[in-house]
Coordinates of C-alpha atoms and ligand atoms in Angstrom, one line a residue:
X844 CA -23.4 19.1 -11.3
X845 CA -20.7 19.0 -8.5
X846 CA -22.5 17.6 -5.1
X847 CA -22.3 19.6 -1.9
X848 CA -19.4 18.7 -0.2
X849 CA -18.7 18.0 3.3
X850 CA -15.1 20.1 3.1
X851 CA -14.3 22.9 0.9
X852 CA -11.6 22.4 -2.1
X853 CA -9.3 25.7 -2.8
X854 CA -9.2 23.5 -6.5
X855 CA -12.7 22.8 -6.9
X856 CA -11.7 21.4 -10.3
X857 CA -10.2 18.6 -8.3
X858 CA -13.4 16.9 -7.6
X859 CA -14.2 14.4 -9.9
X860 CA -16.6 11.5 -9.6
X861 CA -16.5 10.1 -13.3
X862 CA -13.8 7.4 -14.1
X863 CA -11.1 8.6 -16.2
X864 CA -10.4 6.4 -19.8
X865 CA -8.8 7.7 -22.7
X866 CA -8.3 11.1 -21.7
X867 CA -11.9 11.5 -20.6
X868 CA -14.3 11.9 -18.2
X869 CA -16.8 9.0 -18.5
X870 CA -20.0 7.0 -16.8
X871 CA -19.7 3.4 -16.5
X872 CA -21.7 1.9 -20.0
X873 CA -24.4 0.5 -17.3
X874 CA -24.7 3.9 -15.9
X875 CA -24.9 3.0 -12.5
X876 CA -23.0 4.7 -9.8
X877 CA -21.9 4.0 -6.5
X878 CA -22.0 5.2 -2.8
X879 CA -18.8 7.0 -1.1
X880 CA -18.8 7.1 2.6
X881 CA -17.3 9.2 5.3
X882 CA -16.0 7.0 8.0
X883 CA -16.4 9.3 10.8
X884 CA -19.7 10.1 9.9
X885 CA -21.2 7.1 8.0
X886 CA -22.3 9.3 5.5
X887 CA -23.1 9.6 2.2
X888 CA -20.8 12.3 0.6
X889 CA -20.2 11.4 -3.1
X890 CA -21.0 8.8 -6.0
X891 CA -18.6 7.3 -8.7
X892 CA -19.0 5.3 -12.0
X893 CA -19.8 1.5 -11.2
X894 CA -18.2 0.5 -13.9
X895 CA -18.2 -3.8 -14.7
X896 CA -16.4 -6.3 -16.9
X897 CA -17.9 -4.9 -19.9
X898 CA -16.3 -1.8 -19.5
X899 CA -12.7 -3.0 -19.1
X900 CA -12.2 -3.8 -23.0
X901 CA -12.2 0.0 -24.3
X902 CA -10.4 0.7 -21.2
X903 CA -7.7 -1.4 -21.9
X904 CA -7.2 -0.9 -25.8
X905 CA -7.2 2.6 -25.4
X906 CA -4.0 2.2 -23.2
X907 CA -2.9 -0.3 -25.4
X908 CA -3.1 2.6 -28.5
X909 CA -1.6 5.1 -25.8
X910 CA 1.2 2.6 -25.3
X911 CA 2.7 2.6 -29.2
X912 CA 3.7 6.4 -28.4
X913 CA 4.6 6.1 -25.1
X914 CA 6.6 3.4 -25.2
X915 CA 9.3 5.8 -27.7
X916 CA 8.8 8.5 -25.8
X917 CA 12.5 9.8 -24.4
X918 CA 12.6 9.0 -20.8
X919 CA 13.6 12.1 -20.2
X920 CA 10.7 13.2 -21.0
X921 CA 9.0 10.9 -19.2
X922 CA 11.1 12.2 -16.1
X923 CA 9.8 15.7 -17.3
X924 CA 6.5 14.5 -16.7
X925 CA 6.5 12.8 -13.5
X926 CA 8.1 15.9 -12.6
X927 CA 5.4 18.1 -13.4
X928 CA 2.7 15.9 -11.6
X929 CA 4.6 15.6 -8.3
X930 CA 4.7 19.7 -8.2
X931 CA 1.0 20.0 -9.3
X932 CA 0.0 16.9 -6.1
X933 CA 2.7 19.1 -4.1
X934 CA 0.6 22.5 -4.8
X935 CA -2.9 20.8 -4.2
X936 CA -1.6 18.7 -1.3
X937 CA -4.0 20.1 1.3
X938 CA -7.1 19.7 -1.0
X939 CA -5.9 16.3 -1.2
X940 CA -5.7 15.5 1.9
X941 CA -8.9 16.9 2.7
X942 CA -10.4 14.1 0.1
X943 CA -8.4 11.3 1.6
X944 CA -9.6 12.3 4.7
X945 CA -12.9 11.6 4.1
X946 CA -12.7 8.8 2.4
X947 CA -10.2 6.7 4.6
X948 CA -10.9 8.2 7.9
X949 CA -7.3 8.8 8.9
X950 CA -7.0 12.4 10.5
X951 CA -5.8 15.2 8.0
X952 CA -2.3 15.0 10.2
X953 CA -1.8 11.6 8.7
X954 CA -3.5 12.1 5.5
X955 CA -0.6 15.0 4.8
X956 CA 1.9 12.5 5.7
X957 CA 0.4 10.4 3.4
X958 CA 0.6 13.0 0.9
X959 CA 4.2 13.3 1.5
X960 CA 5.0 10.1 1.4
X961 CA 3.5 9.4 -1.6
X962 CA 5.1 12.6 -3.4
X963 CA 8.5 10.5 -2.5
X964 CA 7.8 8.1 -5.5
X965 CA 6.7 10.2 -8.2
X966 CA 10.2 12.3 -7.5
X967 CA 11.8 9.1 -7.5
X968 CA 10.5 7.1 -9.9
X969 CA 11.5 10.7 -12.3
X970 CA 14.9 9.8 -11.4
X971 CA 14.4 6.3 -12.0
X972 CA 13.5 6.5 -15.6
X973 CA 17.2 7.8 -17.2
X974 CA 18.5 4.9 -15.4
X975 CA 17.2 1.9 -17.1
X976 CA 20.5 0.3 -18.0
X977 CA 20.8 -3.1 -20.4
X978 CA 24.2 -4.6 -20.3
X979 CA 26.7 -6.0 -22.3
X980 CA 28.4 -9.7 -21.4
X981 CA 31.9 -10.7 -22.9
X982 CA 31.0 -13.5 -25.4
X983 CA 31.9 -16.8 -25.4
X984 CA 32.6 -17.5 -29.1
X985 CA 34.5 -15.1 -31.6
X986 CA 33.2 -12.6 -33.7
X987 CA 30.2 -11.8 -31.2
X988 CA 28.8 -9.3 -29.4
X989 CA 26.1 -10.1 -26.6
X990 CA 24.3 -7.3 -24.9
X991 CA 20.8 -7.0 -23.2
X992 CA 18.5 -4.2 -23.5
X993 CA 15.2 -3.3 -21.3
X994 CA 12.3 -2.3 -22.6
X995 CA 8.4 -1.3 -21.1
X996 CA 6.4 -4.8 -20.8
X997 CA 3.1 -3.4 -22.1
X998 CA -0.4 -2.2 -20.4
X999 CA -0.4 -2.8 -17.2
X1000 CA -3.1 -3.1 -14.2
X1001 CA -2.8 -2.1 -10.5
X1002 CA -6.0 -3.3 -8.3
X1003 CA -5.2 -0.7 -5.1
X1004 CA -6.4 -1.0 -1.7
X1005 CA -8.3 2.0 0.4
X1006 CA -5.7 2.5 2.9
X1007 CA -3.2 4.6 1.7
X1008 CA -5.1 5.1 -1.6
X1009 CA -2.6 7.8 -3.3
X1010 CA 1.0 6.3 -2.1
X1011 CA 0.2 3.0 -3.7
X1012 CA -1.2 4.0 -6.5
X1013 CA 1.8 6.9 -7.1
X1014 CA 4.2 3.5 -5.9
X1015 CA 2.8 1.6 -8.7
X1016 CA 2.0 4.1 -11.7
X1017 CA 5.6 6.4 -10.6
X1018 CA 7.1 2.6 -11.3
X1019 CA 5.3 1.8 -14.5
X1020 CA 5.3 5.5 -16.2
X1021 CA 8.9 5.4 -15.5
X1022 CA 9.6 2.5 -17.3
X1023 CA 7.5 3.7 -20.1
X1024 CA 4.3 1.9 -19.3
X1025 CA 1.1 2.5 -19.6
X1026 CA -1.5 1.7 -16.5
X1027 CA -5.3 1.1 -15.8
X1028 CA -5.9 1.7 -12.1
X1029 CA -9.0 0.0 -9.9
X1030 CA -8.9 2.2 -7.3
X1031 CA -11.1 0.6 -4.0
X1032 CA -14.8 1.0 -4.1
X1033 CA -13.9 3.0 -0.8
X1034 CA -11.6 5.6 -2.0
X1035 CA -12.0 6.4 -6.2
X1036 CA -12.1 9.9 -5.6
X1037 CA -8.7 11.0 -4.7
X1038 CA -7.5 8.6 -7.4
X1039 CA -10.1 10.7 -9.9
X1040 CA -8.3 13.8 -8.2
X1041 CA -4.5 12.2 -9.2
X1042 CA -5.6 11.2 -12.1
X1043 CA -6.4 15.2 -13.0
X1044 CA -3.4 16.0 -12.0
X1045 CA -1.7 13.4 -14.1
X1046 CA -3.9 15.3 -17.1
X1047 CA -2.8 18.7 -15.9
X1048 CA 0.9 17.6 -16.1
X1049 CA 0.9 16.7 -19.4
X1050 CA 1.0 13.0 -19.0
X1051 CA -0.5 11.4 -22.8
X1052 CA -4.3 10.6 -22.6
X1053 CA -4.7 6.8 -22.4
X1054 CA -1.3 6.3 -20.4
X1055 CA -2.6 6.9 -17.2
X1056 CA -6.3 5.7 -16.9
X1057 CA -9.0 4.8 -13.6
X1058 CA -11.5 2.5 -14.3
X1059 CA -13.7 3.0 -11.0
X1060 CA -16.2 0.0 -9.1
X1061 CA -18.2 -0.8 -6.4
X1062 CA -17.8 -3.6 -3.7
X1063 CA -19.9 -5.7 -5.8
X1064 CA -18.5 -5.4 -9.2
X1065 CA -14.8 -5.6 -8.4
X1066 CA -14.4 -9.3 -8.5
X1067 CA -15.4 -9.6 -12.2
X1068 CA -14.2 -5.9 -13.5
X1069 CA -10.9 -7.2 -12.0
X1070 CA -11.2 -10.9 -13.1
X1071 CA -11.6 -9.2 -16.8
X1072 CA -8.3 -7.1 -16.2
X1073 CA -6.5 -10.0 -15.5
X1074 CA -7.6 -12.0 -18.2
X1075 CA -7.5 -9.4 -21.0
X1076 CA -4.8 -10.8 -23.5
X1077 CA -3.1 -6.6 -23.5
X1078 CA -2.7 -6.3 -20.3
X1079 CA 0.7 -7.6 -19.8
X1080 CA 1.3 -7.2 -16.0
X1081 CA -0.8 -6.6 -13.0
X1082 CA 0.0 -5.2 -9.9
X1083 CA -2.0 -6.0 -6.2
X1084 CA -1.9 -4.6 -2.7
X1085 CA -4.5 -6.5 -0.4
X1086 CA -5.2 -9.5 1.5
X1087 CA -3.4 -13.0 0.7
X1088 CA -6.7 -14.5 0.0
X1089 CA -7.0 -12.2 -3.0
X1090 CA -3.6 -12.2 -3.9
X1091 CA -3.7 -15.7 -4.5
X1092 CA -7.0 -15.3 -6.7
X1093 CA -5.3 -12.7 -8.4
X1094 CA -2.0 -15.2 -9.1
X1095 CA -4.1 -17.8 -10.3
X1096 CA -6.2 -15.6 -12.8
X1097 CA -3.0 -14.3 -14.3
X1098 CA -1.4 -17.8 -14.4
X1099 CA -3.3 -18.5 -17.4
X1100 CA -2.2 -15.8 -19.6
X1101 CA 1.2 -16.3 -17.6
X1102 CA 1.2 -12.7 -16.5
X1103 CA 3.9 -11.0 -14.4
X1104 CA 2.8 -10.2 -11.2
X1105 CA 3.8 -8.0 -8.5
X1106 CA 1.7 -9.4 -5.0
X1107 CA 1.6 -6.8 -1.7
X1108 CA -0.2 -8.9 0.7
X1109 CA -1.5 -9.4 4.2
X1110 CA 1.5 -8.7 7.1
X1111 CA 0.7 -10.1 10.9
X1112 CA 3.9 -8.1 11.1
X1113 CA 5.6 -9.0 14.7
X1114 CA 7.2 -6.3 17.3
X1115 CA 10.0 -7.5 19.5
X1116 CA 11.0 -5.8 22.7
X1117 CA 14.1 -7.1 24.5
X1118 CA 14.9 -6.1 28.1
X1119 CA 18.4 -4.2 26.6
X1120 CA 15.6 -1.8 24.2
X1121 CA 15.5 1.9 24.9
X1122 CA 11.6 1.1 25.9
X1123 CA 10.8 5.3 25.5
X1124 CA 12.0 4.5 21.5
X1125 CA 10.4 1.0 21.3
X1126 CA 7.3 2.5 22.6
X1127 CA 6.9 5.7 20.7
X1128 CA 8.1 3.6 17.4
X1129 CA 4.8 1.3 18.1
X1130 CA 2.7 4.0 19.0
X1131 CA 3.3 6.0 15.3
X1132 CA 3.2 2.0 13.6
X1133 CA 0.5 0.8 15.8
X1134 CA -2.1 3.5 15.9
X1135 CA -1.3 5.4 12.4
X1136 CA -4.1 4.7 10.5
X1137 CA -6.1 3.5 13.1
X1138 CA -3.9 -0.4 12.5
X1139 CA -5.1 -0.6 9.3
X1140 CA -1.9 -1.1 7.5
X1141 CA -0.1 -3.6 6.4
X1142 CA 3.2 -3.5 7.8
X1143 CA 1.7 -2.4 11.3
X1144 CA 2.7 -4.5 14.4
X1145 CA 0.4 -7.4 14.7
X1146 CA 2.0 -9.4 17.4
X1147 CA 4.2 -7.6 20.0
X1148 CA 6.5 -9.7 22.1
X1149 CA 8.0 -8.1 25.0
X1150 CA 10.4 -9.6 27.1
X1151 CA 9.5 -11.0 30.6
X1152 CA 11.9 -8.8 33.1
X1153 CA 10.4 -5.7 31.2
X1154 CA 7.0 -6.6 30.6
X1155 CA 4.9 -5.2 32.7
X1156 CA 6.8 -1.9 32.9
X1157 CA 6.4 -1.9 29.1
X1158 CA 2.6 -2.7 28.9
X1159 CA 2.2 0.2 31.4
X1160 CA 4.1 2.6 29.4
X1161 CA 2.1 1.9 26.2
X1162 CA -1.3 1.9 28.1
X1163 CA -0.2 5.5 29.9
X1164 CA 0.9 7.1 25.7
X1165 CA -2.2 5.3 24.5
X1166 CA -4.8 6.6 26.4
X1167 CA -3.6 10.3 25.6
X1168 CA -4.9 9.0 22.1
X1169 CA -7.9 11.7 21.0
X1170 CA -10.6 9.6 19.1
X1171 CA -12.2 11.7 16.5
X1172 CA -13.5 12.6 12.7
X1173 CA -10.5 12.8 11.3
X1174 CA -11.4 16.2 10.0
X1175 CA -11.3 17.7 13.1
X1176 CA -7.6 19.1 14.6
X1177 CA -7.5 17.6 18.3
X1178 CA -7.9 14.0 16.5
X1179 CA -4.7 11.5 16.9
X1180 CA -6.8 8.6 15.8
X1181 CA -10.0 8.2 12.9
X1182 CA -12.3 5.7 13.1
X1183 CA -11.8 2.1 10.7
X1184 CA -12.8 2.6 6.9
X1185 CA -15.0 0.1 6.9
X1186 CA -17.8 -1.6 9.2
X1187 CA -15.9 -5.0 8.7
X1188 CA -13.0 -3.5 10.4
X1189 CA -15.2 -3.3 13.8
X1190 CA -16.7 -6.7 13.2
X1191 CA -13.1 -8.7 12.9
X1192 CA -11.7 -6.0 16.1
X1193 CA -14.5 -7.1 17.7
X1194 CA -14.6 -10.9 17.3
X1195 CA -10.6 -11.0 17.9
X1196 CA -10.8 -9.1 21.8
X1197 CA -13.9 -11.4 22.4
X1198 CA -11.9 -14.4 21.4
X1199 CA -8.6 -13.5 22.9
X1200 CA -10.6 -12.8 26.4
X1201 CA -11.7 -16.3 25.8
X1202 CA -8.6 -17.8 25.4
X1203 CA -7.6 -15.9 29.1
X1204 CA -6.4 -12.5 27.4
X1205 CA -6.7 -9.3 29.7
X1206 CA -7.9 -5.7 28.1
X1207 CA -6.5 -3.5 29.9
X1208 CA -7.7 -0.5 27.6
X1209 CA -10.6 -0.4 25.4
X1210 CA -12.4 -3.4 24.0
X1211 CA -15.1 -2.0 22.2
X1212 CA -16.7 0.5 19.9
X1213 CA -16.3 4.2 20.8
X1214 CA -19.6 4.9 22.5
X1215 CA -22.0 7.5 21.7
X1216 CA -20.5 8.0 17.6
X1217 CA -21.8 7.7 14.4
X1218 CA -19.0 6.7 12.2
X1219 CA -17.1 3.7 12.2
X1220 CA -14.9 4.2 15.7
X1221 CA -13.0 1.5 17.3
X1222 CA -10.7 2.0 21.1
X1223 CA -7.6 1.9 20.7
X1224 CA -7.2 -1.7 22.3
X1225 CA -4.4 -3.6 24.5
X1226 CA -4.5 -6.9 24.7
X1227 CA -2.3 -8.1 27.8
X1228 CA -1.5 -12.3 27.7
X1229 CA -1.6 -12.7 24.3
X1230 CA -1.2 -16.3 23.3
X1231 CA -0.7 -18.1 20.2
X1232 CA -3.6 -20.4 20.7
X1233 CA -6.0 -16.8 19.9
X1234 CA -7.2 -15.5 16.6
X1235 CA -5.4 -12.6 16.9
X1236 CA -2.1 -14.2 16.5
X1237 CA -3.3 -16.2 13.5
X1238 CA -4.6 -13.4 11.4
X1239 CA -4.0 -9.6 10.8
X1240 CA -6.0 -7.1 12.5
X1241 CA -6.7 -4.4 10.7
X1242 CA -7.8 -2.8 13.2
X1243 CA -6.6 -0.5 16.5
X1244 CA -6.4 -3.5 18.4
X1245 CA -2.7 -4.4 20.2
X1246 CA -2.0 -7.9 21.2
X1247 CA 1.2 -8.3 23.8
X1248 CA 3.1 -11.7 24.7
X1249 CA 5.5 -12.3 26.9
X1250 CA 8.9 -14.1 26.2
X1251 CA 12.4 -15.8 27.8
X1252 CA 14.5 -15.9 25.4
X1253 CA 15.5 -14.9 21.9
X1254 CA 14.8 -18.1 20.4
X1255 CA 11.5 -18.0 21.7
X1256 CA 10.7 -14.7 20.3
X1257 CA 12.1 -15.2 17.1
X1258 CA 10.5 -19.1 16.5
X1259 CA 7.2 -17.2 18.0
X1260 CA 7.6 -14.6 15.4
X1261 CA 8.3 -16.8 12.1
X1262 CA 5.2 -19.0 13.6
X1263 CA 3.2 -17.4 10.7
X1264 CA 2.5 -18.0 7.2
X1265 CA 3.0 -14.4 6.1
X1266 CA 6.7 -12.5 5.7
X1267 CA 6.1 -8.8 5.1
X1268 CA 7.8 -7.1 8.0
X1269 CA 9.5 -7.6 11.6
X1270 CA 10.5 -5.4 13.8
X1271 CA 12.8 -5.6 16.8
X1272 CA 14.6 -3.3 19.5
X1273 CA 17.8 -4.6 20.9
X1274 CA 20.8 -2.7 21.9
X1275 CA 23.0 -5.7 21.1
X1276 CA 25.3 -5.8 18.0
X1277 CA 25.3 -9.6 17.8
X1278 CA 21.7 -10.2 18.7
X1279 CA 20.9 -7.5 16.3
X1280 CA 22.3 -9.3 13.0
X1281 CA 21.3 -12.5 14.5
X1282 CA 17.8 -11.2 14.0
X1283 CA 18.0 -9.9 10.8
X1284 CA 19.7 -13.2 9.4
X1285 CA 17.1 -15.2 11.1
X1286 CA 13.7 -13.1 11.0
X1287 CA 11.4 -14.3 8.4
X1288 CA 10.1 -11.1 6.3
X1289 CA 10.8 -8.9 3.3
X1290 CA 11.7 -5.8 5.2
X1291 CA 13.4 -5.5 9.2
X1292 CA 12.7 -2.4 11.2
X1293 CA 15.8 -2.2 13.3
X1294 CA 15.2 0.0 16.3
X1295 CA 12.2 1.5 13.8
X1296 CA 8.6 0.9 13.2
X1297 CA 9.3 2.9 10.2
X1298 CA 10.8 1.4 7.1
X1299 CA 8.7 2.6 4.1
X1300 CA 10.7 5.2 1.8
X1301 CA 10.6 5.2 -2.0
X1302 CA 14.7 4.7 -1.9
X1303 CA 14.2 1.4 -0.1
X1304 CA 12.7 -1.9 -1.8
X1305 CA 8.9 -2.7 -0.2
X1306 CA 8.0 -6.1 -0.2
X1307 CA 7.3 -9.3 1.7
X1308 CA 8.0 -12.9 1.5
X1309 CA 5.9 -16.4 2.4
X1310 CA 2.2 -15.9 2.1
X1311 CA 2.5 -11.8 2.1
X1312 CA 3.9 -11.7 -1.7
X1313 CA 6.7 -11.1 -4.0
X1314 CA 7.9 -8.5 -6.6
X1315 CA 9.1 -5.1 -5.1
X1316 CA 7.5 -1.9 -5.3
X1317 CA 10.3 1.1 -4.5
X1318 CA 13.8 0.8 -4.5
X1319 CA 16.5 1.3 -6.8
X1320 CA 16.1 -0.3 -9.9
X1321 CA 13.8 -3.3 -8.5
X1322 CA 10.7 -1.4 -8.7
X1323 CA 10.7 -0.4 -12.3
X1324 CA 12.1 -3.8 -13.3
X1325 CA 8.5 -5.6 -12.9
X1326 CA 7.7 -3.0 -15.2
X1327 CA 10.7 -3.9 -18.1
X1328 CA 11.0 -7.1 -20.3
X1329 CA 14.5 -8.0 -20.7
X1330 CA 15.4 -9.0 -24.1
X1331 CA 19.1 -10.2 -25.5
X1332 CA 20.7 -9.2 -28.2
X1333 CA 23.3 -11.3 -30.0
X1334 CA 25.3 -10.1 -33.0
X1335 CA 27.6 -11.8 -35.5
X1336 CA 30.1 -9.8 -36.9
X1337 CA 31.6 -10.2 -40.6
X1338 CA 33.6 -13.7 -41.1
X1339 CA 31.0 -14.8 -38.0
X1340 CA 28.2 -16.4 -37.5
Ligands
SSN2403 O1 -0.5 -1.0 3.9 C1 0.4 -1.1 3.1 C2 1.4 0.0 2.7 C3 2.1 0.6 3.9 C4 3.3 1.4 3.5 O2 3.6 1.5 2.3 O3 4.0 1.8 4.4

């Protein structure tokens, strides 16, 4: 029976709350079920499968048996299909959003956006799949011909975080389908259901049972369900957006079975100001990366660095846009900002603003929980006096919480913003040519936002360096290549050999 809901669907036949394995609708073997919570309320609204190692063996050979057909399936007719499940996700958009809503907390504006963005890569990844190419080299000895050709690796799994719970997975399965894969997705314990919802759509669209499947946990069971994935001798690559602790879990458990692996990881992504900036741009580009989602992504700005001659007029810009910020369920329309997805959030905001104003750090807006709320609401924070010495500049927030330090030169900033152990994104806004190149030779990250806080497009390769990864999800042919084995052909001809 379908629960009460806390929204209405125009699709009601969009709600589902069973995981999704061979082309059906199905318990976990234990029968348990989890909890899925509203943010901005704290409230129960919905339950899904708790499903555990045990259940990741029929799981995965029932892709593996989807994979013999896929795999010869024309990839134009793979295209075909993609096709038909970005219109269906395009139709049902707003029920969608509705459902990510309430399971991430990000108000419905951003949850749309969301939507949108994630409808880039399945229209991408369509056009992606005619244009796997193999090549052919000019041999060395006589009488031979050498080519390559690409082909889909095998089963593959994609552990997906809760913060933008429908563009990764679409990143990931647009990547894999494309390339003629098939793929089990572990969807967060705090967001299964618009996965479930995708994954109806994926079923509406014609997409072969087995080839797209969501294997659904809770908190407690997602170390071993995803341990098993990992280890299962069929599952032949395995994809992960999260935190580098995990990541590097993840890398080892694969190591054995010497898995391909495609690692998204933590960002403590810096912001640079300099005093030549259009400050109105700078600022409004770090309001939409800063407070979208609440900071919980991971490419947001971690560590701004402003230059001295403009600091203080720039801190009192950002405090003057930010407090305009509505706080709110993110269901409601006057909301700018939701709450954090999850109670952890406001327990690491929390012990970063009491440790920065330790270490001499001034907030000069918010600092705290959002008073009188149920739900899990957080200010939207500035930290004035940042220094390196403070938690906050040694680990990723995750959380509306804005840390800003002061520099001389461009050195500085730049050795200040490599002082890390991660390389996902930088940002910086300059008006200077050369200073401008400098910085994106000498930055250390996987993407540069150049006068933008906005770099994520399915046309343009997403991934970091360091500690925050490698592989590359998006992007011309980069993205479906951790998807393809390359294998060489080599041919004698008559007279040859
Ligand atoms: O949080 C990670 C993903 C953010 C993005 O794709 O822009």
């Amino acid at each position: 029976m379908t629960p009460k809901l806390p929204f209405q669907l125009k699709n009601p036949g969009l709600f589902k709350d069973k995981s999704y394995v061979d082309g059906e609708w199905v318990e976990a073997r234990s029968g348990k079920r989890f909890d899925v919570i509203d943010p901005g309320s704290g409230q129960v609204w919905a339950s899904a499968p708790d499903n555990d190692a045990s259940d990741v063996d029929h799981a995965v050979l029932s892709a593996h048996s989807a994979f013999q057909h896929y795999k010869k399936v024309t990839p134009r007719t793979r295209a075909q299909w993609l096709l038909k499940w970005d219109a269906l996700i395009r139709e049902n958009k707003e029920d969608l959003a509705h459902i990510v809503t309430y399971e991430t907390g990000k108000p419905l504006a951003e949850a749309r956006a969301e939507l949108d963005y994630a409808l880039g890569f399945t229209w991408w990844f369509a056009g992606e799949a005619e244009r796997i190419v193999g090549t052919v080299q000019q041999p060395s000895a006589a009488g031979r011909r050498v080519f390559t050709v690409k082909q889909p690796i095998g089963v593959a799994a994609a552990l997906v975080p809760w913060n933008f719970p429908v563009a990764m997975v679409l990143r990931k399965a647009g990547a894999a389908l494309a390339a003629g894969c098939c793929m089990i997705v572990k969807p967060s314990p705090e967001t299964p259901l618009s996965v479930l919802a995708v994954a109806e759509l994926a079923t509406q669209a014609g997409i072969p049972k087995g080839v797209f499947s969501v294997l659904t946990t809770s908190l407690e069971n997602t170390p071993p369900l995803s341990e098993a994935l990992c280890r299962h001798p069929l599952i032949k690559k395995v994809t992960f957006t999260g935190s580098t602790r995990v990541g590097k879990l993840v890398a080892k458990l694969c190591s054995d079975g010497l898995k391909k692996v495609t690692l998204e990881l933590g960002g403590n992504c810096p912001f640079l100001i300099f005093d030549d900036a259009d400050l109105n741009q700078a600022a409004d580009a770090l309001m939409a990366l800063k407070w979208r989602h609440a900071g919980q992504a991971c490419i947001t700005a971690n560590r701004v660095y402003v230059q001295s001659s403009i600091y203080d007029q720039f801190a009192l810009l950002l405090k003057e846009k930010t407090s305009k910020l509505v706080v709110g369920h993110g269901a409601d329309q006057n909301t700018t900002m939701g709450p954090v997805t999850t109670p952890q959030g406001i327990t690491k905001a929390l012990n970063q603003v009491e440790d920065a104003r330790k270490h001499g750090g001034q907030i000069v807006l918010g600092g705290g929980k959002v008073p009188g709320k149920t739900g899990y609401f957080f200010e939207p924070t500035i930290i004035v006096g940042a220094k390196k010495e403070m938690l906050i500049t040694q680990e990723e927030t995750f959380a509306p919480v804005l840390a800003l330090y002061s520099f001389d030169t461009e050195e500085e900033a730049v050795e200040a913003a490599n002082n890390t152990s991660m390389g996902l994104a930088s940002y910086y806004f300059t008006k200077n040519i050369d200073r401008s190149w400098r910085l994106l030779e000498n930055l250390e990250a996987g993407m540069i936002g150049m006068n933008t806080g906005n770099s994520s497009a399915a046309e343009s390769p997403f991934g970091g360096i360091k500690e925050s990864g490698y592989g590359k999800e998006s992007g011309k042919d980069v993205a479906v290549a951790e998807y393809l084995i390359t294998k060489t052909g080599t041919l004698a001809l008559e007279g040859h050999y």
